[in-house]
Coordinates of C-alpha atoms in Angstrom, one line a residue:
Chain A
M1 CA -13.6 0.8 -46.2
K2 CA -14.5 2.1 -42.8
E3 CA -13.9 -0.7 -40.3
I4 CA -15.8 -0.5 -37.1
K5 CA -13.8 -1.4 -33.9
I6 CA -16.2 -0.6 -31.1
I7 CA -19.9 -0.5 -31.1
T8 CA -22.1 0.6 -28.2
K9 CA -25.9 0.1 -28.4
N10 CA -28.3 1.8 -26.0
L11 CA -25.7 2.0 -23.3
S12 CA -26.9 3.4 -20.0
L13 CA -24.8 3.6 -16.8
F14 CA -26.0 4.2 -13.3
Y15 CA -24.1 5.1 -10.2
G16 CA -26.5 3.8 -7.6
D17 CA -29.8 5.6 -8.5
K18 CA -28.1 8.3 -10.5
Q19 CA -28.0 7.8 -14.2
A20 CA -24.7 9.0 -15.6
L21 CA -25.0 7.8 -19.2
K22 CA -28.3 7.7 -21.2
N23 CA -28.8 5.4 -24.1
I24 CA -25.6 6.0 -25.9
S25 CA -25.1 4.3 -29.3
L26 CA -22.1 5.0 -31.3
E27 CA -19.5 3.3 -33.5
I28 CA -15.8 3.9 -33.2
Q29 CA -13.7 3.3 -36.3
D30 CA -10.6 1.2 -36.5
K31 CA -7.3 3.0 -36.7
K32 CA -8.9 6.4 -36.3
V33 CA -8.8 9.0 -33.5
T34 CA -12.2 9.5 -31.9
A35 CA -12.5 12.4 -29.5
F36 CA -15.1 12.9 -26.8
I37 CA -15.8 16.5 -25.9
G38 CA -18.2 18.1 -23.5
P39 CA -18.4 20.1 -20.3
S40 CA -17.2 18.6 -17.0
G41 CA -19.4 15.9 -15.6
C42 CA -21.1 15.2 -18.9
G43 CA -20.1 11.5 -18.8
K44 CA -17.4 11.4 -21.3
S45 CA -14.8 10.0 -19.0
T46 CA -17.3 7.5 -17.6
F47 CA -18.1 6.4 -21.1
L48 CA -14.4 5.9 -21.8
R49 CA -14.1 3.7 -18.8
V50 CA -17.0 1.6 -19.9
L51 CA -15.0 0.6 -22.9
N52 CA -12.3 -1.3 -20.9
R53 CA -14.6 -2.0 -18.0
M54 CA -12.6 0.1 -15.5
N55 CA -16.0 1.0 -14.0
D56 CA -16.1 -2.6 -12.7
L57 CA -13.8 -1.5 -9.9
I58 CA -16.3 0.9 -8.5
D59 CA -19.1 -0.4 -6.3
N60 CA -22.7 0.2 -7.2
V61 CA -22.3 0.7 -10.9
K62 CA -24.9 -0.8 -13.1
I63 CA -24.6 -1.0 -16.9
E64 CA -27.4 -1.6 -19.4
G65 CA -27.1 -2.0 -23.1
E66 CA -24.4 -3.5 -25.2
V67 CA -20.7 -2.8 -25.9
S68 CA -18.9 -4.8 -28.4
V69 CA -15.3 -4.8 -29.5
D70 CA -14.6 -6.6 -32.8
G71 CA -18.1 -7.9 -32.6
V72 CA -17.7 -9.5 -29.2
N73 CA -19.9 -8.2 -26.4
I74 CA -17.4 -7.3 -23.7
Y75 CA -20.0 -7.3 -20.9
D76 CA -20.7 -11.0 -21.6
K77 CA -20.3 -13.2 -18.6
N78 CA -17.6 -15.3 -20.3
I79 CA -15.4 -12.4 -21.0
D80 CA -12.0 -12.3 -19.2
V81 CA -11.8 -8.7 -18.0
V82 CA -8.0 -9.0 -17.5
N83 CA -7.5 -10.0 -21.1
L84 CA -9.8 -7.3 -22.3
R85 CA -7.8 -4.7 -20.5
K86 CA -4.6 -6.1 -22.1
N87 CA -6.2 -5.4 -25.5
I88 CA -7.5 -2.0 -24.6
G89 CA -4.7 0.2 -23.1
M90 CA -5.4 3.2 -21.0
V91 CA -3.7 6.5 -20.4
F92 CA -5.0 8.6 -17.5
Q93 CA -5.4 12.3 -16.9
K94 CA -2.6 12.5 -14.4
S95 CA 0.5 10.5 -15.0
N96 CA 0.3 7.5 -12.7
L97 CA 3.7 5.9 -13.1
F98 CA 4.7 3.5 -10.4
P99 CA 7.5 4.6 -8.0
K100 CA 9.9 2.3 -9.8
T101 CA 12.5 2.7 -12.5
I102 CA 11.6 3.8 -16.0
Y103 CA 12.5 0.4 -17.2
E104 CA 10.4 -1.4 -14.7
N105 CA 7.4 0.8 -15.5
I106 CA 7.5 -0.2 -19.1
V107 CA 8.0 -3.9 -18.5
Y108 CA 5.4 -4.1 -15.8
G109 CA 2.7 -5.1 -18.2
P110 CA 4.8 -7.6 -20.2
K111 CA 6.1 -9.1 -17.0
I112 CA 2.7 -9.8 -15.5
N113 CA 1.8 -11.4 -18.9
G114 CA 4.6 -13.8 -18.2
I115 CA 7.4 -12.5 -20.4
K116 CA 10.6 -13.1 -18.4
D117 CA 13.3 -13.1 -21.0
K118 CA 15.6 -10.1 -20.4
K119 CA 16.4 -9.6 -24.1
T120 CA 12.7 -9.6 -25.1
L121 CA 11.9 -7.1 -22.4
D122 CA 14.8 -4.9 -23.5
E123 CA 13.4 -4.9 -27.0
I124 CA 10.0 -4.1 -25.8
V125 CA 11.4 -1.1 -23.8
E126 CA 13.3 0.2 -26.8
K127 CA 10.4 -0.3 -29.3
T128 CA 7.7 1.3 -27.1
C129 CA 9.9 4.2 -26.2
I130 CA 10.7 4.9 -29.8
Q131 CA 7.0 4.6 -30.6
S132 CA 6.1 7.0 -27.9
A133 CA 8.9 9.4 -28.9
I134 CA 10.7 9.4 -25.6
W135 CA 13.6 7.0 -26.4
N136 CA 16.2 9.8 -26.9
E137 CA 15.3 11.3 -23.5
V138 CA 15.3 8.1 -21.5
K139 CA 17.7 5.7 -23.2
D140 CA 20.6 6.7 -20.9
R141 CA 18.6 6.7 -17.7
L142 CA 16.4 3.7 -17.9
N143 CA 17.3 2.8 -14.3
D144 CA 16.4 6.2 -12.9
N145 CA 13.2 6.6 -10.9
A146 CA 10.4 7.3 -13.4
L147 CA 9.1 10.0 -11.1
S148 CA 12.2 12.0 -11.8
L149 CA 11.0 12.8 -15.3
S150 CA 9.2 15.9 -16.2
G151 CA 5.4 15.9 -16.4
G152 CA 5.3 15.7 -20.2
Q153 CA 7.9 12.9 -20.2
Q154 CA 6.0 11.0 -17.6
Q155 CA 2.8 11.1 -19.6
R156 CA 4.6 9.9 -22.7
L157 CA 6.2 7.2 -20.6
C158 CA 2.6 6.2 -19.5
I159 CA 1.8 5.9 -23.2
A160 CA 4.9 3.7 -23.7
R161 CA 3.8 1.6 -20.8
A162 CA 0.4 1.2 -22.3
L163 CA 1.9 0.2 -25.6
A164 CA 4.1 -2.4 -24.0
V165 CA 1.2 -4.8 -23.6
E166 CA 0.5 -4.5 -27.4
P167 CA -3.1 -3.3 -27.2
E168 CA -5.2 -2.6 -30.3
I169 CA -7.1 0.2 -28.7
I170 CA -5.8 3.0 -26.6
L171 CA -8.1 5.0 -24.4
M172 CA -6.8 8.4 -23.3
D173 CA -8.5 10.3 -20.5
E174 CA -7.5 13.9 -20.9
P175 CA -3.9 12.9 -21.4
A176 CA -2.6 16.5 -21.8
S177 CA -4.8 18.5 -19.5
A178 CA -2.0 18.9 -16.9
L179 CA 0.8 19.7 -19.3
D180 CA 2.3 22.8 -20.8
P181 CA 1.8 23.7 -24.4
I182 CA 5.0 22.2 -25.7
S183 CA 4.5 18.9 -24.0
T184 CA 0.9 18.9 -25.2
A185 CA 2.1 19.4 -28.7
K186 CA 4.4 16.5 -28.4
I187 CA 1.6 14.3 -27.1
E188 CA -0.7 15.4 -30.0
E189 CA 2.0 14.6 -32.5
L190 CA 2.4 11.3 -30.9
I191 CA -1.3 10.5 -31.1
H192 CA -1.1 11.4 -34.8
D193 CA 1.7 8.8 -35.3
L194 CA 0.0 6.1 -33.2
K195 CA -3.2 6.1 -35.2
Q196 CA -1.4 4.3 -38.0
R197 CA -1.5 1.2 -35.8
Y198 CA -3.9 1.8 -33.0
T199 CA -7.5 2.8 -32.6
I200 CA -7.5 5.8 -30.3
V201 CA -10.2 7.2 -28.2
I202 CA -9.4 10.4 -26.4
V203 CA -11.4 12.4 -23.9
T204 CA -10.5 16.1 -23.9
H205 CA -11.6 19.4 -22.4
N206 CA -9.6 21.3 -25.0
M207 CA -11.7 21.7 -28.2
Q208 CA -8.8 22.9 -30.3
Q209 CA -7.1 19.7 -29.3
A210 CA -10.0 17.6 -30.4
A211 CA -10.1 19.5 -33.7
R212 CA -6.4 19.0 -34.2
V213 CA -6.0 15.3 -33.4
S214 CA -9.2 13.6 -34.1
D215 CA -11.0 12.2 -37.1
M216 CA -14.3 11.8 -35.4
T217 CA -15.8 13.8 -32.6
A218 CA -18.6 13.0 -30.2
F219 CA -20.2 15.7 -28.1
F220 CA -21.6 14.7 -24.8
Y221 CA -23.9 16.7 -22.6
I222 CA -25.3 15.6 -19.2
G223 CA -25.0 11.9 -19.9
E224 CA -26.3 12.1 -23.4
L225 CA -24.6 11.8 -26.8
I226 CA -25.7 14.9 -28.6
E227 CA -23.8 14.7 -31.8
F228 CA -21.3 12.3 -33.3
D229 CA -19.8 13.0 -36.7
R230 CA -16.6 13.7 -38.6
T231 CA -14.5 16.2 -36.7
T232 CA -14.4 18.7 -39.6
K233 CA -18.2 18.6 -39.7
I234 CA -18.6 19.1 -36.0
F235 CA -16.3 22.0 -35.8
T236 CA -17.4 23.8 -39.0
N237 CA -21.0 22.9 -39.5
P238 CA -22.6 21.1 -36.5
S239 CA -26.2 19.9 -37.1
I240 CA -27.4 20.5 -33.6
K241 CA -27.6 23.8 -31.9
Q242 CA -26.3 22.6 -28.5
T243 CA -23.1 21.4 -30.2
E244 CA -22.6 24.7 -31.9
D245 CA -23.2 26.6 -28.7
Y246 CA -20.6 24.5 -27.0
I247 CA -17.9 24.7 -29.6
T248 CA -18.3 28.5 -30.0
G249 CA -18.0 28.9 -26.3
R250 CA -21.5 30.0 -25.5
F251 CA -21.7 27.6 -22.6
G252 CA -19.7 25.0 -20.8
Chain B
M1 CA -5.7 52.5 4.9
L2 CA -4.2 49.2 5.6
A3 CA -3.7 48.3 9.2
L4 CA 0.1 48.5 9.1
R5 CA 0.4 49.7 12.6
K6 CA 1.5 46.9 14.9
K7 CA -1.6 45.5 16.5
K8 CA -1.9 44.8 20.1
R9 CA -0.4 41.4 20.5
D10 CA -2.8 38.5 20.2
F11 CA -2.6 37.6 23.8
I12 CA -4.3 34.2 23.7
G13 CA -2.3 33.1 20.6
T14 CA 1.0 34.0 22.3
S15 CA 0.2 32.4 25.6
A16 CA -1.0 29.2 23.8
I17 CA 2.3 29.0 22.0
W18 CA 4.2 29.4 25.3
L19 CA 2.0 26.8 26.9
V20 CA 2.7 24.3 24.2
R21 CA 6.5 25.1 24.5
I22 CA 6.5 24.7 28.2
L23 CA 4.6 21.4 28.0
F24 CA 6.9 20.1 25.3
F25 CA 10.0 20.9 27.3
S26 CA 8.7 19.5 30.5
L27 CA 8.0 16.3 28.5
V28 CA 11.5 16.2 27.2
L29 CA 12.8 16.9 30.7
A30 CA 10.8 14.1 32.2
L31 CA 12.1 11.7 29.6
F32 CA 15.6 12.8 30.2
L33 CA 15.2 12.5 34.0
L34 CA 13.8 9.0 33.7
L35 CA 16.3 7.8 31.2
G36 CA 19.1 9.6 33.0
K37 CA 18.2 7.9 36.3
I38 CA 18.1 4.5 34.7
V39 CA 21.3 5.1 32.7
S40 CA 23.3 6.5 35.6
Q41 CA 22.2 3.9 38.1
G42 CA 22.3 1.0 35.6
I43 CA 25.5 1.7 33.7
G44 CA 27.7 0.7 36.5
T45 CA 26.2 -2.8 36.6
I46 CA 26.6 -3.4 32.9
S47 CA 29.6 -5.6 32.1
F48 CA 30.4 -8.5 29.9
E49 CA 29.6 -10.9 32.7
F50 CA 26.3 -9.2 33.5
I51 CA 25.1 -9.6 30.0
F52 CA 26.4 -13.1 29.3
D53 CA 26.1 -14.8 32.7
D54 CA 23.3 -16.6 34.6
P55 CA 21.8 -15.1 37.7
K56 CA 23.5 -16.4 40.9
N57 CA 22.9 -16.6 44.6
N58 CA 19.1 -16.0 44.5
M59 CA 19.6 -13.3 41.9
T60 CA 21.7 -11.1 44.1
E61 CA 24.7 -11.7 41.8
G62 CA 25.5 -12.7 38.3
G63 CA 24.0 -11.7 35.1
I64 CA 20.8 -11.8 33.2
F65 CA 21.6 -13.6 30.0
P66 CA 18.7 -16.1 30.1
A67 CA 16.3 -13.2 30.4
I68 CA 17.8 -11.4 27.5
F69 CA 17.8 -14.6 25.4
G70 CA 14.2 -15.4 26.4
T71 CA 13.0 -11.9 25.5
I72 CA 14.6 -12.0 22.1
A73 CA 13.3 -15.5 21.5
V74 CA 9.7 -14.7 22.5
T75 CA 9.7 -11.5 20.6
L76 CA 11.0 -13.1 17.5
I77 CA 8.4 -15.9 17.5
M78 CA 5.8 -13.3 18.3
I79 CA 6.8 -11.3 15.2
L80 CA 6.8 -14.4 13.0
L81 CA 3.2 -15.1 14.1
A82 CA 1.8 -11.6 14.3
V83 CA 3.2 -10.0 11.1
P84 CA 1.9 -12.5 8.5
L85 CA -1.4 -12.8 10.2
G86 CA -1.8 -9.1 10.7
V87 CA -0.6 -8.1 7.2
F88 CA -2.9 -10.6 5.5
S89 CA -5.8 -9.6 7.6
A90 CA -5.2 -6.0 6.7
I91 CA -4.9 -6.9 3.0
Y92 CA -8.2 -8.8 3.2
L93 CA -10.0 -5.9 5.0
N94 CA -8.7 -3.2 2.8
E95 CA -8.6 -4.8 -0.6
Y96 CA -11.2 -7.6 -0.6
A97 CA -13.8 -7.1 2.1
K98 CA -16.8 -5.1 0.9
D99 CA -17.8 -2.2 3.0
S100 CA -20.6 -3.8 5.0
I101 CA -21.8 -3.6 8.6
F102 CA -19.9 -6.8 9.3
S103 CA -16.6 -5.5 8.1
R104 CA -17.1 -2.2 10.0
I105 CA -17.8 -4.2 13.2
I106 CA -14.5 -6.1 12.6
R107 CA -12.6 -2.9 12.1
T108 CA -14.0 -1.3 15.2
S109 CA -13.3 -4.5 17.2
I110 CA -9.6 -4.4 16.0
N111 CA -9.3 -0.9 17.3
N112 CA -10.9 -1.8 20.5
L113 CA -8.7 -4.8 20.9
A114 CA -5.7 -2.4 21.1
G115 CA -7.3 -0.9 24.2
V116 CA -7.8 -4.2 26.2
P117 CA -5.7 -4.3 29.3
S118 CA -2.8 -6.7 28.9
I119 CA -3.6 -8.9 31.9
V120 CA -6.8 -9.8 30.1
F121 CA -4.7 -11.1 27.2
G122 CA -2.7 -13.1 29.7
L123 CA -5.8 -14.8 31.0
F124 CA -7.0 -15.3 27.4
G125 CA -3.7 -16.9 26.5
L126 CA -4.0 -19.2 29.5
G127 CA -7.6 -20.1 28.8
F128 CA -7.4 -20.4 25.1
F129 CA -3.9 -21.4 24.1
I130 CA -2.8 -23.6 27.0
L131 CA -6.1 -25.0 28.4
F132 CA -8.1 -25.2 25.2
I133 CA -5.7 -25.7 22.3
G134 CA -2.8 -27.2 24.3
R135 CA -4.8 -29.6 26.4
G136 CA -7.0 -30.3 23.4
M137 CA -3.9 -31.3 21.4
D138 CA -2.8 -33.5 24.3
D139 CA -6.1 -35.3 24.4
V140 CA -6.3 -35.8 20.7
L141 CA -2.7 -36.8 20.1
K142 CA -2.5 -38.8 23.3
T143 CA 0.8 -37.2 24.3
G144 CA 0.2 -36.8 28.0
L145 CA 0.9 -33.4 29.3
L146 CA 3.0 -31.9 26.6
F147 CA 1.3 -29.0 24.9
G148 CA -1.1 -28.1 27.7
Q149 CA 1.4 -26.3 29.9
P150 CA 3.1 -22.9 30.0
A151 CA 5.6 -22.7 27.2
L152 CA 7.4 -20.2 25.0
I153 CA 5.2 -20.7 22.0
W154 CA 2.0 -19.9 24.0
A155 CA 3.6 -16.8 25.4
S156 CA 4.6 -15.7 21.9
A157 CA 1.2 -16.5 20.6
T158 CA -0.5 -14.5 23.3
L159 CA 1.8 -11.5 22.7
A160 CA 1.1 -11.9 19.0
V161 CA -2.6 -11.5 19.6
L162 CA -1.8 -8.5 21.8
V163 CA 0.2 -6.7 19.1
L164 CA -2.0 -7.8 16.2
P165 CA -4.1 -4.6 16.3
I166 CA -1.0 -2.5 16.0
V167 CA 0.2 -4.5 12.9
I168 CA -3.2 -4.5 11.3
V169 CA -4.0 -0.8 11.9
S170 CA -0.6 0.4 10.6
T171 CA -0.8 -1.9 7.6
L172 CA -4.4 -0.8 6.8
E173 CA -3.2 2.8 6.9
S174 CA -0.3 2.2 4.6
L175 CA -2.4 0.2 2.2
N176 CA -4.9 3.0 2.2
S177 CA -2.3 5.6 1.3
V178 CA -1.3 3.9 -1.9
P179 CA -2.9 6.1 -4.6
K180 CA -5.9 4.7 -6.4
S181 CA -4.3 6.0 -9.6
H182 CA -1.5 3.4 -9.3
R183 CA -4.0 0.6 -8.9
D184 CA -5.9 1.9 -11.9
A185 CA -2.7 1.9 -13.9
S186 CA -2.0 -1.7 -13.0
Y187 CA -5.5 -2.8 -13.8
G188 CA -5.4 -0.9 -17.0
L189 CA -2.4 -2.9 -18.0
G190 CA -4.3 -6.1 -17.6
A191 CA -3.1 -7.1 -14.1
T192 CA -5.3 -9.2 -11.9
K193 CA -6.2 -8.0 -8.4
W194 CA -3.6 -10.2 -6.7
Q195 CA -0.9 -9.1 -9.2
T196 CA -1.8 -5.5 -8.5
I197 CA -1.6 -6.0 -4.7
K198 CA 1.7 -7.9 -5.0
N199 CA 3.5 -5.7 -7.4
V200 CA 2.1 -2.2 -6.8
V201 CA 0.4 -2.0 -3.5
L202 CA 2.6 -4.0 -1.2
P203 CA 5.9 -2.6 -2.2
Q204 CA 4.6 0.9 -1.5
A205 CA 3.0 -0.2 1.8
R206 CA 6.2 -1.9 3.1
P207 CA 7.5 1.1 5.1
G208 CA 4.2 1.4 6.9
I209 CA 4.1 -2.3 7.6
L210 CA 7.5 -2.1 9.1
T211 CA 6.4 0.8 11.3
G212 CA 3.7 -1.5 12.6
T213 CA 6.3 -4.2 13.2
I214 CA 8.6 -1.7 15.1
L215 CA 5.8 -0.7 17.4
A216 CA 4.8 -4.3 17.9
I217 CA 8.3 -5.3 18.9
S218 CA 8.6 -2.5 21.4
R219 CA 5.2 -3.3 22.9
G220 CA 5.7 -7.0 23.0
A221 CA 9.2 -6.9 24.5
G222 CA 8.0 -4.6 27.3
E223 CA 4.9 -6.5 28.4
T224 CA 4.9 -8.4 31.7
A225 CA 1.3 -9.1 32.6
P226 CA 0.3 -11.3 29.6
I227 CA 3.2 -13.8 30.1
L228 CA 2.8 -14.2 33.9
F229 CA 0.9 -17.4 33.5
L230 CA 2.4 -18.4 30.1
G231 CA 5.8 -19.8 30.8
A232 CA 7.8 -16.9 32.1
A233 CA 10.0 -18.5 34.8
F234 CA 11.2 -16.9 38.0
F235 CA 14.6 -18.5 37.6
L236 CA 15.7 -20.8 34.9
P237 CA 19.4 -21.0 34.1
N238 CA 18.8 -23.3 31.1
L239 CA 18.1 -21.5 27.9
P240 CA 14.9 -22.6 26.0
V241 CA 17.1 -24.3 23.4
S242 CA 17.3 -27.8 22.1
D243 CA 19.5 -29.4 19.4
L244 CA 17.6 -29.9 16.2
C245 CA 19.2 -32.9 14.6
I246 CA 19.0 -34.0 11.0
G247 CA 21.0 -37.2 10.9
D248 CA 24.3 -36.4 12.5
Y249 CA 24.1 -32.7 12.1
C250 CA 22.7 -30.9 15.1
I251 CA 21.9 -27.2 15.3
P252 CA 20.8 -25.5 18.5
M253 CA 17.3 -24.1 17.9
I254 CA 14.9 -22.2 20.1
N255 CA 12.6 -24.8 21.6
P256 CA 9.2 -23.3 21.8
A257 CA 7.9 -26.0 24.2
K258 CA 10.1 -24.9 27.0
Q259 CA 9.8 -22.2 29.7
F260 CA 11.9 -19.1 29.6
M261 CA 13.0 -16.1 31.5
Y262 CA 11.9 -12.7 30.4
L263 CA 13.5 -9.3 31.0
A264 CA 10.4 -7.4 31.9
Y265 CA 9.2 -10.2 34.2
H266 CA 12.7 -10.4 35.6
I267 CA 12.6 -6.8 36.6
F268 CA 9.2 -7.3 38.1
I269 CA 10.6 -10.2 40.2
L270 CA 13.6 -8.3 41.3
A271 CA 11.5 -5.4 42.4
T272 CA 8.8 -7.4 44.3
Q273 CA 10.3 -10.6 45.5
S274 CA 13.9 -9.9 46.2
S275 CA 15.5 -11.6 49.2
N276 CA 18.0 -8.8 49.5
P277 CA 16.8 -5.5 48.1
T278 CA 20.1 -3.6 48.6
K279 CA 22.0 -6.1 46.5
T280 CA 19.4 -6.6 43.8
L281 CA 18.7 -2.9 43.2
P282 CA 21.7 -2.3 41.0
I283 CA 20.9 -5.5 39.1
Q284 CA 17.4 -4.2 38.7
Y285 CA 18.6 -0.9 37.2
G286 CA 21.0 -2.8 35.0
S287 CA 18.2 -5.1 33.7
T288 CA 16.0 -2.1 33.0
L289 CA 18.7 -0.4 31.1
V290 CA 19.3 -3.6 29.1
L291 CA 15.6 -3.9 28.3
I292 CA 15.5 -0.3 27.1
V293 CA 18.6 -0.7 25.0
L294 CA 17.3 -4.0 23.6
T295 CA 14.0 -2.5 22.4
F296 CA 15.9 0.5 21.1
L297 CA 18.2 -1.8 19.1
L298 CA 15.3 -3.8 17.8
N299 CA 13.7 -0.6 16.8
I300 CA 16.8 0.8 15.1
T301 CA 17.1 -2.4 13.0
A302 CA 13.5 -2.0 11.9
I303 CA 14.0 1.7 11.2
I304 CA 17.0 1.0 9.1
F305 CA 15.0 -1.5 7.1
R306 CA 12.2 1.0 6.7
Y307 CA 14.6 3.7 5.6
R308 CA 16.1 1.4 3.0
F309 CA 12.6 0.6 1.6
R310 CA 11.6 4.2 1.6
K311 CA 14.8 5.2 -0.2
A312 CA 14.2 2.5 -2.7
L313 CA 10.8 3.9 -3.4
G314 CA 11.9 7.5 -3.5
R315 CA 15.2 7.7 -5.3
L316 CA 16.1 4.1 -6.2

């Protein structure tokens, strides 16, 4: 029943001499929302970036261990990183829309993948905007600068842009941390809808958010994976004391 | 209680502000005096004939058209050489080169290059472009003395080397100012490095690149020393133009193998080697005014382009 999408085995990551992730092994299920929680600097964002090899862009990063997506080791020498990132979309903490129109932002991914047909692109824009619940707000202003949207709208547009390359997995790095409660609620609702089709991994500081949106929760602390279980279990009956201390707010 | 009472004025602060003000206004005043002198003395000379005529009677009469044309031609070719080279070097340095001792030495050298006196560039141009490359080409291609002599192309090439640091540094700065988050977004969507540079980084860096180009134009058009030995002619009524013929159709094109007149050099000549200073003085002022207006116009064009690009980024 449970299909596993991503597996990491004994994954360690070093920034120069500093070890940022220690021996992390976990399995992320297909079409489920997996949340990573933990205090700042615990390595949850770093771990997220391991999954689509965004850490490759930083000098002096060394990775040991294994990460496989659909049974394929993504750190294998023969892996095309560019293709990998097409399959694993990413939404960042702060909206990072390009200073282009709304339309151009969404078609950026499809265009670099060689889609030129205007009609196809139009369809992609409409489809992804509907999927990311922003269509009604942008359909009349697709040629406006994307940066003229509000913060929450920008973040949903970022999600639409990520969906436009048709990924299977979406990584979200604190997607709602800079948003007001209403926009946050919209994003959470959206995550709920998206998990029908996509495997979602979300990093969040907000424990209520993790409890609300995720099926599985992983608790990280100083580069280690402390506990990984069903979200209901983590938040009601954690097996490890550190986890309990964290979710009850005794530290972090 | 809070110190609501008016304090004794901060004497140093106030005097510093006044000092800054006085210095600023004296600068503006100096600028106006300088420009005002040139404009008031030069404006009388400016006429249609002055701009579109050749110098006559040992430069005591007539116009300065060949010099204007030469300046524009040299600057144009300089930009065509310097901008691609500078922009691509900057892209390489900022995006591809790893931060090593070697790349740091190159960066420092580029900054130092900007401080080299321009006469040194002139000697370099003579030694490298004319004697080494030009004569070398003559030897290899058995053309006789064709490339190995002063010519417009070598002057442009030398000025291009001169303005290269300006182009590189301003491009580097503008590439650097493109937020990392935008690059991440592009990579996250499966773009390659070159796609990211082409579609995300360069469009945002374009205003900065144009700023560099503007500065390069002003610098290049105003230089005298580097082109002294590189083809700037004392007096040359023929424009450096030849007909480029394809079959029966001929278009006049700038001929980079010819010598040319140059405004800045022309002013220098008028000032130092005039046969009749009283008669050449107004021409000299007129030429100076034309040179200033010319660089100003070139700048304005570039500024308009930059403004367009900025607007396209900001509001669309």
